[in-house]
Short mmCIF file of C-alpha atoms and ligand atoms in Angstrom, two decimals:
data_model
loop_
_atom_site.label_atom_id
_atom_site.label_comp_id
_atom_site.label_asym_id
_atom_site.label_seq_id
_atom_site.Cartn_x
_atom_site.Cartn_y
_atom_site.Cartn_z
CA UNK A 215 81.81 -90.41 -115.40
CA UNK A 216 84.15 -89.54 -112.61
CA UNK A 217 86.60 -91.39 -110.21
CA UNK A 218 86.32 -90.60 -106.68
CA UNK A 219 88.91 -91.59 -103.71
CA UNK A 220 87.25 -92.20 -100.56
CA UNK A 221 89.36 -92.36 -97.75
CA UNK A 222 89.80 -93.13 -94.34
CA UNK A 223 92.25 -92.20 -92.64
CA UNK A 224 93.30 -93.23 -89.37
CA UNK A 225 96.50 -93.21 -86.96
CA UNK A 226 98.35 -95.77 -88.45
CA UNK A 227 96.16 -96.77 -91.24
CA UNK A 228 94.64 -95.72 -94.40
CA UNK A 229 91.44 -97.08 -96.04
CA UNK A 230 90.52 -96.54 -99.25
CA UNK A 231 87.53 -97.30 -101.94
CA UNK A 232 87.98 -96.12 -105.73
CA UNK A 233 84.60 -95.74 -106.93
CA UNK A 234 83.27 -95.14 -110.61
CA UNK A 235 80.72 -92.44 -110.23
CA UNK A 236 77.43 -91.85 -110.46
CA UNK A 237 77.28 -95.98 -111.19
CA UNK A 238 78.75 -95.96 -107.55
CA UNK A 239 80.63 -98.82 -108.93
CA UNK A 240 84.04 -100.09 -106.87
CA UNK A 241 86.91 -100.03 -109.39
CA UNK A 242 89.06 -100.59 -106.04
CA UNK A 243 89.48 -101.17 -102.68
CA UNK A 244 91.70 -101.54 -99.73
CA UNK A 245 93.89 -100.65 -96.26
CA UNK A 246 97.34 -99.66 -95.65
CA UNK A 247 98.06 -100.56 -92.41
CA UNK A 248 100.93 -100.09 -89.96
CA UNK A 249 102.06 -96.84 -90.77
CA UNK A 250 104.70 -96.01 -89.11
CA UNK A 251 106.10 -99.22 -87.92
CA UNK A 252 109.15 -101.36 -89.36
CA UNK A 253 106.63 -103.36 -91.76
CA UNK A 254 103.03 -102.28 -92.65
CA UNK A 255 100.31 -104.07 -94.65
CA UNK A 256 98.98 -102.88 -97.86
CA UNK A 257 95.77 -104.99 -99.25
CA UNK A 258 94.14 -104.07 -102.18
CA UNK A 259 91.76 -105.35 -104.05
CA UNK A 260 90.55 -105.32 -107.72
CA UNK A 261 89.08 -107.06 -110.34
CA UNK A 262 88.02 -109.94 -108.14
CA UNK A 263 91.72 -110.39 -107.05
CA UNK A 264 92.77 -109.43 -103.09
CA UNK A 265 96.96 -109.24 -103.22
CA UNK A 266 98.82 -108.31 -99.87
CA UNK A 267 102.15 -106.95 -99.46
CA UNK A 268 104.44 -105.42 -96.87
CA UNK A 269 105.93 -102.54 -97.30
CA UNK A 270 107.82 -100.42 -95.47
CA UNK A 271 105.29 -97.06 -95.08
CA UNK A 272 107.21 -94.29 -92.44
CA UNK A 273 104.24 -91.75 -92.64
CA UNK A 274 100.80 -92.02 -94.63
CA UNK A 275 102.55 -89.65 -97.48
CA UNK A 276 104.55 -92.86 -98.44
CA UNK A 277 101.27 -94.86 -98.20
CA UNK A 278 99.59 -92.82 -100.40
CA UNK A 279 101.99 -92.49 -103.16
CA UNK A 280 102.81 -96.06 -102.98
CA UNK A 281 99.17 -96.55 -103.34
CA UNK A 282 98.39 -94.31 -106.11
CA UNK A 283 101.59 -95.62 -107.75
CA UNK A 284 100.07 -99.16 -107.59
CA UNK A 285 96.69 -97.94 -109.17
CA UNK A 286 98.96 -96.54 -112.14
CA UNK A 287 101.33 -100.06 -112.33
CA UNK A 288 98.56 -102.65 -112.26
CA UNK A 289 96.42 -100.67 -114.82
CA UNK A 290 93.32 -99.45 -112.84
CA UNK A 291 93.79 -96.22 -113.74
CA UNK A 292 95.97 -95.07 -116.86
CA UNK A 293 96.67 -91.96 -115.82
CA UNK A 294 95.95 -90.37 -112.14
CA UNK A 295 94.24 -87.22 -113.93
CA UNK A 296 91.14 -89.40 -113.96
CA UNK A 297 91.03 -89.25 -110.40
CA UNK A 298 88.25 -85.99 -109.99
CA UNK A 299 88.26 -86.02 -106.23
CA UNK A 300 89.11 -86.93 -102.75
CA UNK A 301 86.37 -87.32 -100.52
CA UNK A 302 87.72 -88.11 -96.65
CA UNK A 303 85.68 -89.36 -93.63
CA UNK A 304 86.23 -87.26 -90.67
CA UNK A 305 85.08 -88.50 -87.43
CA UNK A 306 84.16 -84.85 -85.61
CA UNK A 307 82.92 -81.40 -87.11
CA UNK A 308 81.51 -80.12 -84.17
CA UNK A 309 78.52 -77.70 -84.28
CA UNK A 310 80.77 -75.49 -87.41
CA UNK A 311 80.70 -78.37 -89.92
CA UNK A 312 76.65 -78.37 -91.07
CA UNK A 313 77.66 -80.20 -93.95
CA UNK A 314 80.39 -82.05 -95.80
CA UNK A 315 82.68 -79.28 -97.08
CA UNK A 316 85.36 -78.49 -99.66
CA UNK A 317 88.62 -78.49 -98.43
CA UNK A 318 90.44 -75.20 -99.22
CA UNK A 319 93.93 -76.42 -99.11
CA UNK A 320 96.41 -77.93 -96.99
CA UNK A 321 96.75 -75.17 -94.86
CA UNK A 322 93.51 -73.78 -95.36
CA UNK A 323 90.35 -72.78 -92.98
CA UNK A 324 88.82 -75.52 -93.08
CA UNK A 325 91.62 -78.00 -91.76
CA UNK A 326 92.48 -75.41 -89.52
CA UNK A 327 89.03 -76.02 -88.06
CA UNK A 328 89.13 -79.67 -87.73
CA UNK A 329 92.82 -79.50 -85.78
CA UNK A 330 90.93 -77.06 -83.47
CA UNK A 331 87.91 -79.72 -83.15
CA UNK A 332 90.42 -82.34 -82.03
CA UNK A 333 90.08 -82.14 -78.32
CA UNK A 334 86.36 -83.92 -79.37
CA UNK A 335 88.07 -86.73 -81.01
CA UNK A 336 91.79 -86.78 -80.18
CA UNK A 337 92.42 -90.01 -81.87
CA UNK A 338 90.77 -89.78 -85.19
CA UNK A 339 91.01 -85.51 -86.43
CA UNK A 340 94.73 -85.08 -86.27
CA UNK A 341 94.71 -88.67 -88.23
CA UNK A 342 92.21 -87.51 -91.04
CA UNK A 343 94.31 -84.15 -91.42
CA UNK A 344 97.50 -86.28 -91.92
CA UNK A 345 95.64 -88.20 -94.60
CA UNK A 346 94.18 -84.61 -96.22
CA UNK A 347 97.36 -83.21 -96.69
CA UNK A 348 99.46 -86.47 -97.65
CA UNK A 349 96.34 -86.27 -100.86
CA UNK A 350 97.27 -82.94 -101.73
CA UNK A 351 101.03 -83.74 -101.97
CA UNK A 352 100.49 -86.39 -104.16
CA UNK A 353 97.66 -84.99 -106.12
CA UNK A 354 97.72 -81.18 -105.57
CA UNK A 355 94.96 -80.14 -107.80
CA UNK A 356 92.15 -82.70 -107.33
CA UNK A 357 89.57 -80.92 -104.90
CA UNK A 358 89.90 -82.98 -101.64
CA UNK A 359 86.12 -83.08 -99.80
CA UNK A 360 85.56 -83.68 -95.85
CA UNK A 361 82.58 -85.71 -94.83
CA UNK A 362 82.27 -85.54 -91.09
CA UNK A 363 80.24 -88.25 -89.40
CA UNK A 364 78.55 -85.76 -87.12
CA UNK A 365 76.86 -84.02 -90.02
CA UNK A 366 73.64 -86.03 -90.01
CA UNK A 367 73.34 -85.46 -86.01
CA UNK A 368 73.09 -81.77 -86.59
CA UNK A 369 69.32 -81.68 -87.37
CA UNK A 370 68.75 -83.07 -83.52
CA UNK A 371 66.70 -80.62 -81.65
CA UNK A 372 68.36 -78.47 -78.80
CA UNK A 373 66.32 -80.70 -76.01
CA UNK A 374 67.75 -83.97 -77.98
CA UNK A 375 71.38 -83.09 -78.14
CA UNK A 376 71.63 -80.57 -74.45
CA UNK A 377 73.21 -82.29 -71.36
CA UNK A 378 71.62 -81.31 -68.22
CA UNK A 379 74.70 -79.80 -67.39
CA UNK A 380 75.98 -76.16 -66.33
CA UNK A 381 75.25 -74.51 -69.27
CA UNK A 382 78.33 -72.69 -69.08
CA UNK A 383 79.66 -75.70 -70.19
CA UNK A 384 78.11 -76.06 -73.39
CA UNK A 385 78.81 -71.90 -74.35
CA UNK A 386 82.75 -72.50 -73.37
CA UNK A 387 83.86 -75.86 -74.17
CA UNK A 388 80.94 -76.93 -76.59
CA UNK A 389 79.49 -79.85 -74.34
CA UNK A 390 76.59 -81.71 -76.09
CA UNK A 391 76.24 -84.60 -77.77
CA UNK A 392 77.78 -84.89 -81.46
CA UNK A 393 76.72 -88.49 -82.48
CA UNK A 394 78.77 -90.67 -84.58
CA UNK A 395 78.54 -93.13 -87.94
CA UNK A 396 76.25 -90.39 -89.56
CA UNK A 397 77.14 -91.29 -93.01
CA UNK A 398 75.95 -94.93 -91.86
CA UNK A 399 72.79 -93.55 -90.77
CA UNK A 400 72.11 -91.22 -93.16
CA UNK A 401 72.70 -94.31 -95.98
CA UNK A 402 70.56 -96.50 -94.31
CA UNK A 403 67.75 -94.70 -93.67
CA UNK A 404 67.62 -93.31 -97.03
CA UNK A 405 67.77 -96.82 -98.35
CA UNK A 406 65.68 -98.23 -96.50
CA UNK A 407 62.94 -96.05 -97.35
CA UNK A 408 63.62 -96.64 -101.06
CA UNK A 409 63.06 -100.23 -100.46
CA UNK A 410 59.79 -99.76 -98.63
CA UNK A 411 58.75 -97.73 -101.94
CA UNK A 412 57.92 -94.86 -99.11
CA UNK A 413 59.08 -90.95 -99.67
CA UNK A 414 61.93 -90.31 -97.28
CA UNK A 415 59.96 -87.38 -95.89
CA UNK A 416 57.07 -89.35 -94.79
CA UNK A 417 59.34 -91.90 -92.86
CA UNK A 418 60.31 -92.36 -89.28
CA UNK A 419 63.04 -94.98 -89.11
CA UNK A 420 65.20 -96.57 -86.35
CA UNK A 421 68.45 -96.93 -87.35
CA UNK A 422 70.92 -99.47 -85.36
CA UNK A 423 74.12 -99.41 -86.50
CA UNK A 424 75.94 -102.45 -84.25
CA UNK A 425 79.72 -103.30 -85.65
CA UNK A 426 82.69 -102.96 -83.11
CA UNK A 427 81.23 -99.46 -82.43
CA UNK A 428 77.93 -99.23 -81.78
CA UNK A 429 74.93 -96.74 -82.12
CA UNK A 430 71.25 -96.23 -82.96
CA UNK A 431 69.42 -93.15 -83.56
CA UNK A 432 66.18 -91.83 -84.58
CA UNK A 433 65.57 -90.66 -88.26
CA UNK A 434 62.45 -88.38 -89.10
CA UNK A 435 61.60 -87.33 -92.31
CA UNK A 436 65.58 -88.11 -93.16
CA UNK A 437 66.27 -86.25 -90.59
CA UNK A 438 68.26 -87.17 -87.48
CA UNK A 439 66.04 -86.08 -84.07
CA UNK A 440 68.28 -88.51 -81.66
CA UNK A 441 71.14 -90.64 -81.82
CA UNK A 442 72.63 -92.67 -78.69
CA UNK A 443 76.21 -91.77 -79.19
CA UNK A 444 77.46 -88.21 -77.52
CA UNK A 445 80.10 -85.61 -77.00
CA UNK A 446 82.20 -88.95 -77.80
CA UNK A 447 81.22 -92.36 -78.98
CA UNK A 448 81.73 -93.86 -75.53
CA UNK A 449 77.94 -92.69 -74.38
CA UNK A 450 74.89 -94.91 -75.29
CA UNK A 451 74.53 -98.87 -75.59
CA UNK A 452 77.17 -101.25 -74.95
CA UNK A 453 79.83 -102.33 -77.81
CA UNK A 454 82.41 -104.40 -78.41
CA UNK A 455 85.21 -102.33 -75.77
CA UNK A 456 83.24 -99.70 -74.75
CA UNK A 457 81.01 -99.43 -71.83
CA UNK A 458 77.99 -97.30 -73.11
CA UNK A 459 75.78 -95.19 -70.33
CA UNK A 460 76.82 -95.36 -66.98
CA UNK A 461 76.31 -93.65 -63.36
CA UNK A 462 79.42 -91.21 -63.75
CA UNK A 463 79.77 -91.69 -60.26
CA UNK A 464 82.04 -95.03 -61.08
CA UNK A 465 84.56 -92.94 -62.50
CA UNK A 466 85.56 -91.26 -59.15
CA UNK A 467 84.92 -94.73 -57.53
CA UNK A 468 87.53 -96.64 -59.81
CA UNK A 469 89.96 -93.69 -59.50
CA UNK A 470 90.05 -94.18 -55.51
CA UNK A 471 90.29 -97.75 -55.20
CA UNK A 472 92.52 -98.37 -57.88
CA UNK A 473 94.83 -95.44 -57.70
CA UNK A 474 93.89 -94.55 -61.28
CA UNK A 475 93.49 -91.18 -62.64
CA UNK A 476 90.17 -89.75 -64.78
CA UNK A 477 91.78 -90.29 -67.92
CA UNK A 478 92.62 -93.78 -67.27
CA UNK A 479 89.33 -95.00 -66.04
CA UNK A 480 87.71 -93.46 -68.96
CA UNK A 481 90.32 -95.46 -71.06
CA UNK A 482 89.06 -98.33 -69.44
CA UNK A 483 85.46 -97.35 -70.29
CA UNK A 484 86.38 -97.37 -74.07
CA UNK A 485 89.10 -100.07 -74.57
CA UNK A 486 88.44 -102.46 -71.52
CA UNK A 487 84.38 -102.62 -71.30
CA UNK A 488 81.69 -103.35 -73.43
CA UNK A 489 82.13 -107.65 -74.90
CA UNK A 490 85.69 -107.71 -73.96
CA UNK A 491 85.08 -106.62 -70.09
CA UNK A 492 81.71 -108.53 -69.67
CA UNK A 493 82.54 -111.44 -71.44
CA UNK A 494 86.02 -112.14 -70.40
CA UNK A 495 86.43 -113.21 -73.45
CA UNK A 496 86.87 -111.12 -76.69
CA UNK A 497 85.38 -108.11 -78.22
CA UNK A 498 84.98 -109.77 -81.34
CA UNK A 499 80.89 -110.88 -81.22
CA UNK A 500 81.78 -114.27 -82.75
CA UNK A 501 84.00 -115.27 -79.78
CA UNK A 502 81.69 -114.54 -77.77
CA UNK A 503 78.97 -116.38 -79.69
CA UNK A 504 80.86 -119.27 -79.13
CA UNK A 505 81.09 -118.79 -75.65
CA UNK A 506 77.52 -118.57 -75.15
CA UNK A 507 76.61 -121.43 -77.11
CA UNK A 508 79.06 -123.69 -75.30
CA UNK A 509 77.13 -122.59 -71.88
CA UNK A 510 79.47 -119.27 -70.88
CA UNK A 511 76.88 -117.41 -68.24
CA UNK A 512 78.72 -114.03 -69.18
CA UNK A 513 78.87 -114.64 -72.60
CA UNK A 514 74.65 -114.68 -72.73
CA UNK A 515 74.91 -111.86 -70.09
CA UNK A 516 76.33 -109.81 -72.63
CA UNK A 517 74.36 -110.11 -74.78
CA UNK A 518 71.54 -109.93 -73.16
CA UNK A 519 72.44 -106.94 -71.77
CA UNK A 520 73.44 -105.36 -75.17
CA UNK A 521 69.63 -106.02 -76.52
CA UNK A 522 68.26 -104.94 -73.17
CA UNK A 523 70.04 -101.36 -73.60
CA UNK A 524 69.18 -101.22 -77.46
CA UNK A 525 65.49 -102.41 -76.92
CA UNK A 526 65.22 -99.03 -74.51
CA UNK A 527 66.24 -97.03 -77.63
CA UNK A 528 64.45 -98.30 -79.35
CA UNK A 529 61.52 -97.89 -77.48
CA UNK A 530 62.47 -94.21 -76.33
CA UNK A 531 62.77 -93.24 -80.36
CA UNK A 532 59.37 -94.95 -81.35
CA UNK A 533 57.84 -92.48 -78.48
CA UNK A 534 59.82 -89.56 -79.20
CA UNK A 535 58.65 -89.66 -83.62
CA UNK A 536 55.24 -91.15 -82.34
CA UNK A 537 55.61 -94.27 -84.18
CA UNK A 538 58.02 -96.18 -86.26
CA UNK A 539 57.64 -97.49 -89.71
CA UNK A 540 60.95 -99.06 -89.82
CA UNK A 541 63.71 -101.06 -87.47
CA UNK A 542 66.83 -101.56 -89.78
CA UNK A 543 69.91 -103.42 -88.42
CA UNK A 544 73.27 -102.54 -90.33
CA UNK A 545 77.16 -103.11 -89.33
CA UNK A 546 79.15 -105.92 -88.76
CA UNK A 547 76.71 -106.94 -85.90
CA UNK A 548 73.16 -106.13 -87.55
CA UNK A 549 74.26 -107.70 -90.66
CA UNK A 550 75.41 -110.76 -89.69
CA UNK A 551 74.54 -111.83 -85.99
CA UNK A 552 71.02 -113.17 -86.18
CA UNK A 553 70.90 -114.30 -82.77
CA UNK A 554 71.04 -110.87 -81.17
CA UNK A 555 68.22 -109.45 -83.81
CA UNK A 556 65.91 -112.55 -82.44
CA UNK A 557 66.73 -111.31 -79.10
CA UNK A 558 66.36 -107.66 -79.74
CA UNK A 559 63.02 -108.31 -81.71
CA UNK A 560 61.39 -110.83 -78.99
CA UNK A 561 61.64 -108.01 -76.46
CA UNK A 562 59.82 -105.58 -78.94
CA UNK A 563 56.81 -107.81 -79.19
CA UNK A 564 54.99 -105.46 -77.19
CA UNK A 565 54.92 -102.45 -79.93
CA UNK A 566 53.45 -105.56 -82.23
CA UNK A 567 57.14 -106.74 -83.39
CA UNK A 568 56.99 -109.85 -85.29
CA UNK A 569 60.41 -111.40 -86.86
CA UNK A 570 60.07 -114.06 -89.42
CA UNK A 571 63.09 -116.33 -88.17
CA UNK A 572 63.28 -118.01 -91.56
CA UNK A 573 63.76 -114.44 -93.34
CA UNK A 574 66.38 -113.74 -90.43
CA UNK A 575 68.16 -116.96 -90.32
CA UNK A 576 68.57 -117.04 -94.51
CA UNK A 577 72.07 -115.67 -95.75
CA UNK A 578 72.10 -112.89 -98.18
CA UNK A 579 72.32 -109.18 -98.52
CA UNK A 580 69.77 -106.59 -97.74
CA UNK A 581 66.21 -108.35 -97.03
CA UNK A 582 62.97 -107.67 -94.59
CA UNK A 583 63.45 -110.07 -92.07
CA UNK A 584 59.93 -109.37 -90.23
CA UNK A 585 56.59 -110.72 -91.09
CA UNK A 586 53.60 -109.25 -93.18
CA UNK A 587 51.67 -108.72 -89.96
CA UNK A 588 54.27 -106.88 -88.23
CA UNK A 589 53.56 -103.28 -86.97
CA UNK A 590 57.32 -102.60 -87.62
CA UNK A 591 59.00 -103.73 -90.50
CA UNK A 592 62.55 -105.01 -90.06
CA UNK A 593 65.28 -104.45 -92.37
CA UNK A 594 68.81 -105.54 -92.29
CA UNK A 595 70.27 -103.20 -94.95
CA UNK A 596 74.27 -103.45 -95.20
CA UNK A 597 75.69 -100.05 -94.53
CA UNK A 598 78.19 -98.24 -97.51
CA UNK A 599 79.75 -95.42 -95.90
CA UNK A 600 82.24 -94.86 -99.19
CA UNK A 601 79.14 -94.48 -101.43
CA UNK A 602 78.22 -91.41 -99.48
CA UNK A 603 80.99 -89.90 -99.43
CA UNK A 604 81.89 -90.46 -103.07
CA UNK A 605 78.46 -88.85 -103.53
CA UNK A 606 79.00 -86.01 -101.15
CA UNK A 607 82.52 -85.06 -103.09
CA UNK A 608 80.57 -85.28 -106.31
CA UNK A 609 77.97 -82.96 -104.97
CA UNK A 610 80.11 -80.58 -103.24
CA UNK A 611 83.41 -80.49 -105.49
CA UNK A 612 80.10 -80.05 -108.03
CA UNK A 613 82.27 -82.78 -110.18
CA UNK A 614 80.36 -83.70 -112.84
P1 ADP B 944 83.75 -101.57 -86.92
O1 ADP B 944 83.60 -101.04 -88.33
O2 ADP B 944 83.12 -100.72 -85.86
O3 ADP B 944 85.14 -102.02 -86.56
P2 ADP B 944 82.20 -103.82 -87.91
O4 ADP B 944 81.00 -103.16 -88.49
O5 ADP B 944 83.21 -104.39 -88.84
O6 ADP B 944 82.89 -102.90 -86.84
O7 ADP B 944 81.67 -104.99 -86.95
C1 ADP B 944 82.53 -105.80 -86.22
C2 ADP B 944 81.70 -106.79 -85.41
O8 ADP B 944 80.87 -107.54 -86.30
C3 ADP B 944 82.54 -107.78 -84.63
O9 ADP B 944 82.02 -107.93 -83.33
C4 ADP B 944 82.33 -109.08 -85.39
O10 ADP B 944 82.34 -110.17 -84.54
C5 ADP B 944 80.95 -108.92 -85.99
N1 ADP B 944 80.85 -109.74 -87.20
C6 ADP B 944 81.40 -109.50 -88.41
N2 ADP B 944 81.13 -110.51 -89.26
C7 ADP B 944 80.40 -111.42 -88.58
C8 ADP B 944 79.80 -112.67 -88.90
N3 ADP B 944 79.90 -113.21 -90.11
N4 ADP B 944 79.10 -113.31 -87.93
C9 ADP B 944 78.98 -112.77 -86.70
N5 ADP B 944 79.53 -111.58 -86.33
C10 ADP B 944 80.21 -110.92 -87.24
#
């Protein structure tokens, strides 16, 4: 038995899940929030209790000893040498990361790498290597695991993942598409053919991941051969602030009539669009529920327009494997909004489609949610990105 850390580590915020392992059991869970501002948040919870306090957290070395510290005061671990590893998300590995990776020190190789990947994903690398080294000064001889999200993507074939771009660009700045939410996909789809009682390698699987960020991507064998998401997570359908594919052309067309440079249009395209620009409304998919059902045009439009752009996905992927055994919905979104997985399945009637409404409108956890005659099954299977990577540290820290 082993207790693994699995972290997330943004900007101002650190996520965490304590898992007993191999039972993949959650011993504890929680966020720090804030970091870095005159008050954060820190919510953890344990044993069926969820506590909330604010302290004061300067940088996420603070957070993490205060955190640890807690762990040791309220009992869930007696001593932190029962902590055998730290297993961190990171959101870009480029094409050098082929698979998650042991971390060879603060100031090793390997973080050295992901500060140099950072121009892919400026917001989220320089966060996770703040939360890498603020583990090894509070626990310097537990072996600290990185478990990029862009692993899974890396199986895509060259004509999946190539832009039709001047190739010069790919050999000196590395332009392709990466993908994101691997470690969702990868979970999912392995699940998912576990619960069809199918061998992963004989599978082909759609995977739609649909929370705040949003992407789908075509799983062969357990292999990735597409995903929607690219050199950033702006590209593909729409989400809750992002735009998703457009005619690049309205980047230069924004700049001129607004006055607006690149940078800020594309801003726009990730912060302003998706829910929150159609809609008017919100980005959250409730609030825009809401909308629609109290007769907000744009609010349908949405979502309409959401489940227009996934159903050609999804249709592009089922051609690409030659078939599809499997649609499985996953994320805030695919879990939980059955309205849009009505819509998304109506329009797939064609490929022989058939939702059971019943099975989709019922609450609870993972569950088919299409009908014995249906030429696809449908799956809404509830994503666990902490489980793999408390798996992945096991495997590669070779904890046992
Ligand atoms: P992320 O991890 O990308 O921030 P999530 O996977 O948490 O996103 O998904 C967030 C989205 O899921 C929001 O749009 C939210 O409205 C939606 N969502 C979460 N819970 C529910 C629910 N019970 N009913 C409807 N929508 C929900």
């Amino acid at each position: 038995m082993a207790k693994i850390m699995a972290v997330n580590a943004g900007s101002s915020s650190i996520k965490f899940q304590l898992l007993e392992m191999p039972e993949e059991k959650v011993i504890a869970s929680g966020v720090m929030e804030r970091i870095g501002l005159a008050e954060g948040i820190f919510t953890l919870k344990y044993n069926g209790k969820k506590e909330e306090t604010n302290p004061v957290l300067p940088t996420h070395a603070e957070g993490v000893q205060l955190l640890l510290d807690t762990l040791l005061d309220k009992g869930i671990v007696k001593s932190l040498n029962e902590i055998s590893g730290v297993g961190h998300r990171v959101v870009q590995g480029g094409e050098y990361f082929k698979d998650s990776t042991l971390v060879d020190g603060p100031d090793g190789t390997v973080v050295k790498k992901i500060a140099e990947l950072a121009d892919l994903a400026p917001l989220h690398n320089p966060a996770h290597i703040i939360g890498i080294k603020a583990f090894y000064k509070a626990l310097p001889n537990v072996p600290e695991v990185v478990v990029f999200d862009t692993v899974f993507h890396q199986t895509m074939p060259e004509e999946a993942y190539m832009y039709a771009t001047p190739y010069e660009w790919y050999e000196k700045y590395g332009i392709r598409k990466y993908g994101a939410h691997g470690t969702s996909h990868k979970f999912v789809s392995q699940r998912c053919a576990e619960v069809m009682g199918k061998k992963l390698e004989d599978t082909k699987i759609i995977v739609c991941h649909l929370g705040n960020g949003a992407s789908i991507s075509a799983v062969e064998g357990g292999k990735c051969k597409d995903t929607s998401m690219g050199l950033t997570p702006l590209e593909g359908i729409p989400m809750g602030t992002r735009s998703g594919n457009l005619d690049p052309t309205v980047v230069s067309y924004i700049c001129e009539k607004e006055n607006k440079t690149a940078a800020e249009v594309v801003n726009i395209l990730n912060k302003k669009s998706g829910y929150l620009g159609m809609s008017g409304r919100s980005n959250d998919a409730r609030d825009v529920t809401q909308g629609m059902n109290d007769g907000d045009h744009r609010c349908k439009l949405t979502f309409d327009v959401q489940a227009k752009r996934i159903v050609d996905y999804i249709a592009s992927y089922y051609v690409y494997m030659g078939g599809c055994d499997a649609i499985c919905f996953t994320a805030g979104m695919g879990e939980n909004l059955k309205h849009l997985r009505l819509n998304i399945a109506k329009r797939l009637g064609v490929l022989g489609v058939k939702i059971d409404e019943k099975l989709n409108d019922t609450f609870s956890d993972e569950r088919i949610i299409s009908t014995p005659d249906s030429k696809i099954k449908l799956y809404i299977i509830p994503t666990n990105e902490e489980v793999m990577i408390a798996r992945d540290t096991l495997r590669v820290a070779n904890i046992k």
